[in-house]
PDB file of C-alpha atoms in Angstrom:
ATOM      1  CA  VAL K 744       0.000   0.000   0.000  1.00  0.00           C
ATOM      2  CA  ALA K 745       2.765   2.432   0.971  1.00  0.00           C
ATOM      3  CA  TYR K 746       4.639   1.755  -2.277  1.00  0.00           C
ATOM      4  CA  TRP K 747       1.532   2.496  -4.353  1.00  0.00           C
ATOM      5  CA  LEU K 748       0.933   5.714  -2.426  1.00  0.00           C
ATOM      6  CA  LEU K 749       4.546   6.786  -2.962  1.00  0.00           C
ATOM      7  CA  GLN K 750       4.243   6.070  -6.685  1.00  0.00           C
ATOM      8  CA  HIS K 751       1.275   8.449  -6.714  1.00  0.00           C
ATOM      9  CA  ASP K 752       3.312  11.258  -5.134  1.00  0.00           C
ATOM     10  CA  MET K 753       1.810  11.027  -1.682  1.00  0.00           C
ATOM     11  CA  LYS K 754       3.826  11.721   1.447  1.00  0.00           C
ATOM     12  CA  VAL K 755       3.504   8.677   3.717  1.00  0.00           C
ATOM     13  CA  MET K 756       4.088   8.096   7.404  1.00  0.00           C
ATOM     14  CA  ILE K 757       3.817   4.686   9.044  1.00  0.00           C
ATOM     15  CA  ALA K 758       2.910   4.402  12.738  1.00  0.00           C
ATOM     16  CA  ALA K 759       4.230   1.419  14.693  1.00  0.00           C
ATOM     17  CA  CYS K 760       1.245   0.638  16.922  1.00  0.00           C
ATOM     18  CA  ASP K 761       1.984  -3.062  17.426  1.00  0.00           C
ATOM     19  CA  THR K 762       3.623  -2.334  20.755  1.00  0.00           C
ATOM     20  CA  PHE K 763       3.435  -5.918  22.024  1.00  0.00           C
ATOM     21  CA  ARG K 764       5.146  -8.195  19.479  1.00  0.00           C
ATOM     22  CA  ALA K 765       8.890  -8.385  19.822  1.00  0.00           C
ATOM     23  CA  GLY K 766      10.529  -7.169  16.630  1.00  0.00           C
ATOM     24  CA  ALA K 767       7.460  -5.389  15.235  1.00  0.00           C
ATOM     25  CA  VAL K 768       9.057  -1.930  15.253  1.00  0.00           C
ATOM     26  CA  GLU K 769      12.307  -3.223  13.780  1.00  0.00           C
ATOM     27  CA  GLN K 770      10.374  -4.987  11.031  1.00  0.00           C
ATOM     28  CA  LEU K 771       8.601  -1.749  10.087  1.00  0.00           C
ATOM     29  CA  ARG K 772      11.890   0.162  10.178  1.00  0.00           C
ATOM     30  CA  THR K 773      13.316  -2.337   7.666  1.00  0.00           C
ATOM     31  CA  HIS K 774      10.225  -1.978   5.448  1.00  0.00           C
ATOM     32  CA  CYS K 775      10.553   1.824   5.516  1.00  0.00           C
ATOM     33  CA  ARG K 776      14.213   1.641   4.481  1.00  0.00           C
ATOM     34  CA  ARG K 777      13.347  -0.706   1.614  1.00  0.00           C
ATOM     35  CA  LEU K 778      10.491   1.529   0.493  1.00  0.00           C
ATOM     36  CA  GLU K 779      12.837   4.512   0.470  1.00  0.00           C
ATOM     37  CA  ALA K 780      15.437   2.570  -1.517  1.00  0.00           C
ATOM     38  CA  THR K 781      12.958   1.421  -4.158  1.00  0.00           C
ATOM     39  CA  SER K 782      10.854   4.573  -4.440  1.00  0.00           C
ATOM     40  CA  GLY K 783      13.484   7.235  -3.815  1.00  0.00           C
ATOM     41  CA  GLN K 784      11.095   8.961  -1.418  1.00  0.00           C
ATOM     42  CA  GLN K 785      11.231   9.297   2.357  1.00  0.00           C
ATOM     43  CA  VAL K 786       8.870   7.210   4.484  1.00  0.00           C
ATOM     44  CA  SER K 787       8.646   8.445   8.068  1.00  0.00           C
ATOM     45  CA  LEU K 788       8.295   5.860  10.821  1.00  0.00           C
ATOM     46  CA  PHE K 789       6.547   7.022  13.967  1.00  0.00           C
ATOM     47  CA  GLU K 790       7.301   4.794  16.948  1.00  0.00           C
ATOM     48  CA  ARG K 791       7.335   5.000  20.708  1.00  0.00           C
ATOM     49  CA  GLY K 792       8.771   1.587  21.555  1.00  0.00           C
ATOM     50  CA  TYR K 793       7.122  -1.349  23.231  1.00  0.00           C
ATOM     51  CA  GLU K 794       4.539  -1.777  25.986  1.00  0.00           C
ATOM     52  CA  LYS K 795       2.791   1.493  25.128  1.00  0.00           C
ATOM     53  CA  ASP K 796      -0.927   2.061  24.582  1.00  0.00           C
ATOM     54  CA  PRO K 797      -1.448   1.516  20.816  1.00  0.00           C
ATOM     55  CA  ALA K 798      -4.340   4.005  20.713  1.00  0.00           C
ATOM     56  CA  ALA K 799      -2.197   6.717  22.314  1.00  0.00           C
ATOM     57  CA  VAL K 800       0.667   6.006  19.903  1.00  0.00           C
ATOM     58  CA  ALA K 801      -1.749   6.301  16.965  1.00  0.00           C
ATOM     59  CA  PHE K 802      -3.083   9.579  18.354  1.00  0.00           C
ATOM     60  CA  GLU K 803       0.424  11.022  18.656  1.00  0.00           C
ATOM     61  CA  ALA K 804       1.245   9.759  15.166  1.00  0.00           C
ATOM     62  CA  MET K 805      -1.766  11.554  13.718  1.00  0.00           C
ATOM     63  CA  ARG K 806      -0.608  14.825  15.277  1.00  0.00           C
ATOM     64  CA  GLN K 807       2.925  14.302  13.942  1.00  0.00           C
ATOM     65  CA  ALA K 808       1.669  13.372  10.465  1.00  0.00           C
ATOM     66  CA  LYS K 809      -0.359  16.577  10.325  1.00  0.00           C
ATOM     67  CA  LYS K 810       2.656  18.566  11.530  1.00  0.00           C
ATOM     68  CA  GLU K 811       4.807  17.025   8.767  1.00  0.00           C
ATOM     69  CA  LYS K 812       2.032  17.568   6.221  1.00  0.00           C
ATOM     70  CA  CYS K 813       1.778  13.880   5.343  1.00  0.00           C
ATOM     71  CA  ASP K 814      -0.940  12.893   2.901  1.00  0.00           C
ATOM     72  CA  VAL K 815      -1.441   9.447   4.441  1.00  0.00           C
ATOM     73  CA  LEU K 816      -0.792   7.867   7.823  1.00  0.00           C
ATOM     74  CA  LEU K 817      -0.712   4.069   7.783  1.00  0.00           C
ATOM     75  CA  ILE K 818      -1.213   2.541  11.235  1.00  0.00           C
ATOM     76  CA  ASP K 819       0.266  -0.904  11.829  1.00  0.00           C
ATOM     77  CA  THR K 820      -1.388  -2.726  14.726  1.00  0.00           C
ATOM     78  CA  ALA K 821      -1.094  -6.173  16.269  1.00  0.00           C
ATOM     79  CA  GLY K 822      -2.731  -9.021  14.398  1.00  0.00           C
ATOM     80  CA  ARG K 823      -6.024 -10.061  15.885  1.00  0.00           C
ATOM     81  CA  MET K 824      -8.150 -13.134  16.163  1.00  0.00           C
ATOM     82  CA  GLN K 825     -11.825 -12.329  16.554  1.00  0.00           C
ATOM     83  CA  ASP K 826     -12.029 -14.577  19.613  1.00  0.00           C
ATOM     84  CA  ASN K 827      -9.219 -12.708  21.435  1.00  0.00           C
ATOM     85  CA  LYS K 828     -11.287 -10.256  23.453  1.00  0.00           C
ATOM     86  CA  PRO K 829      -8.431  -8.101  24.875  1.00  0.00           C
ATOM     87  CA  LEU K 830      -6.911  -7.475  21.427  1.00  0.00           C
ATOM     88  CA  MET K 831     -10.307  -6.714  19.898  1.00  0.00           C
ATOM     89  CA  GLU K 832     -11.010  -4.264  22.726  1.00  0.00           C
ATOM     90  CA  ALA K 833      -7.653  -2.572  22.073  1.00  0.00           C
ATOM     91  CA  LEU K 834      -8.577  -2.209  18.389  1.00  0.00           C
ATOM     92  CA  SER K 835     -11.956  -0.768  19.340  1.00  0.00           C
ATOM     93  CA  LYS K 836     -10.252   1.767  21.634  1.00  0.00           C
ATOM     94  CA  LEU K 837      -7.829   2.745  18.850  1.00  0.00           C
ATOM     95  CA  ILE K 838     -10.744   3.417  16.483  1.00  0.00           C
ATOM     96  CA  ASP K 839     -12.868   5.226  19.087  1.00  0.00           C
ATOM     97  CA  LEU K 840     -10.016   7.510  20.178  1.00  0.00           C
ATOM     98  CA  ASN K 841      -8.651   8.353  16.729  1.00  0.00           C
ATOM     99  CA  LYS K 842     -11.701   8.340  14.442  1.00  0.00           C
ATOM    100  CA  PRO K 843      -9.752   7.168  11.354  1.00  0.00           C
ATOM    101  CA  ASP K 844     -10.793   8.175   7.856  1.00  0.00           C
ATOM    102  CA  LEU K 845     -11.493   4.721   6.504  1.00  0.00           C
TER     103      LEU K 845
END
């Protein structure tokens, strides 16, 4: 998705909101570097480390994306199984707090 957006001259920021899985932030950092190498355009990564509230990280990322005049903010969250109530509640909180433009 980010590559397509970059090819259409959009400024992209990616927010690392999977704050639970070990290696999630590093994986996104690697993806951003590869996107920059292949597209020639900068891809900002917004991250606050691990064990943070994903909804709060997304909220901060939205403020930063606006400040940097990004066209699109992509929010990466933890994978979810519909029967995992705590993760589904975290996703619900992220949506309620941030009101994303879906």
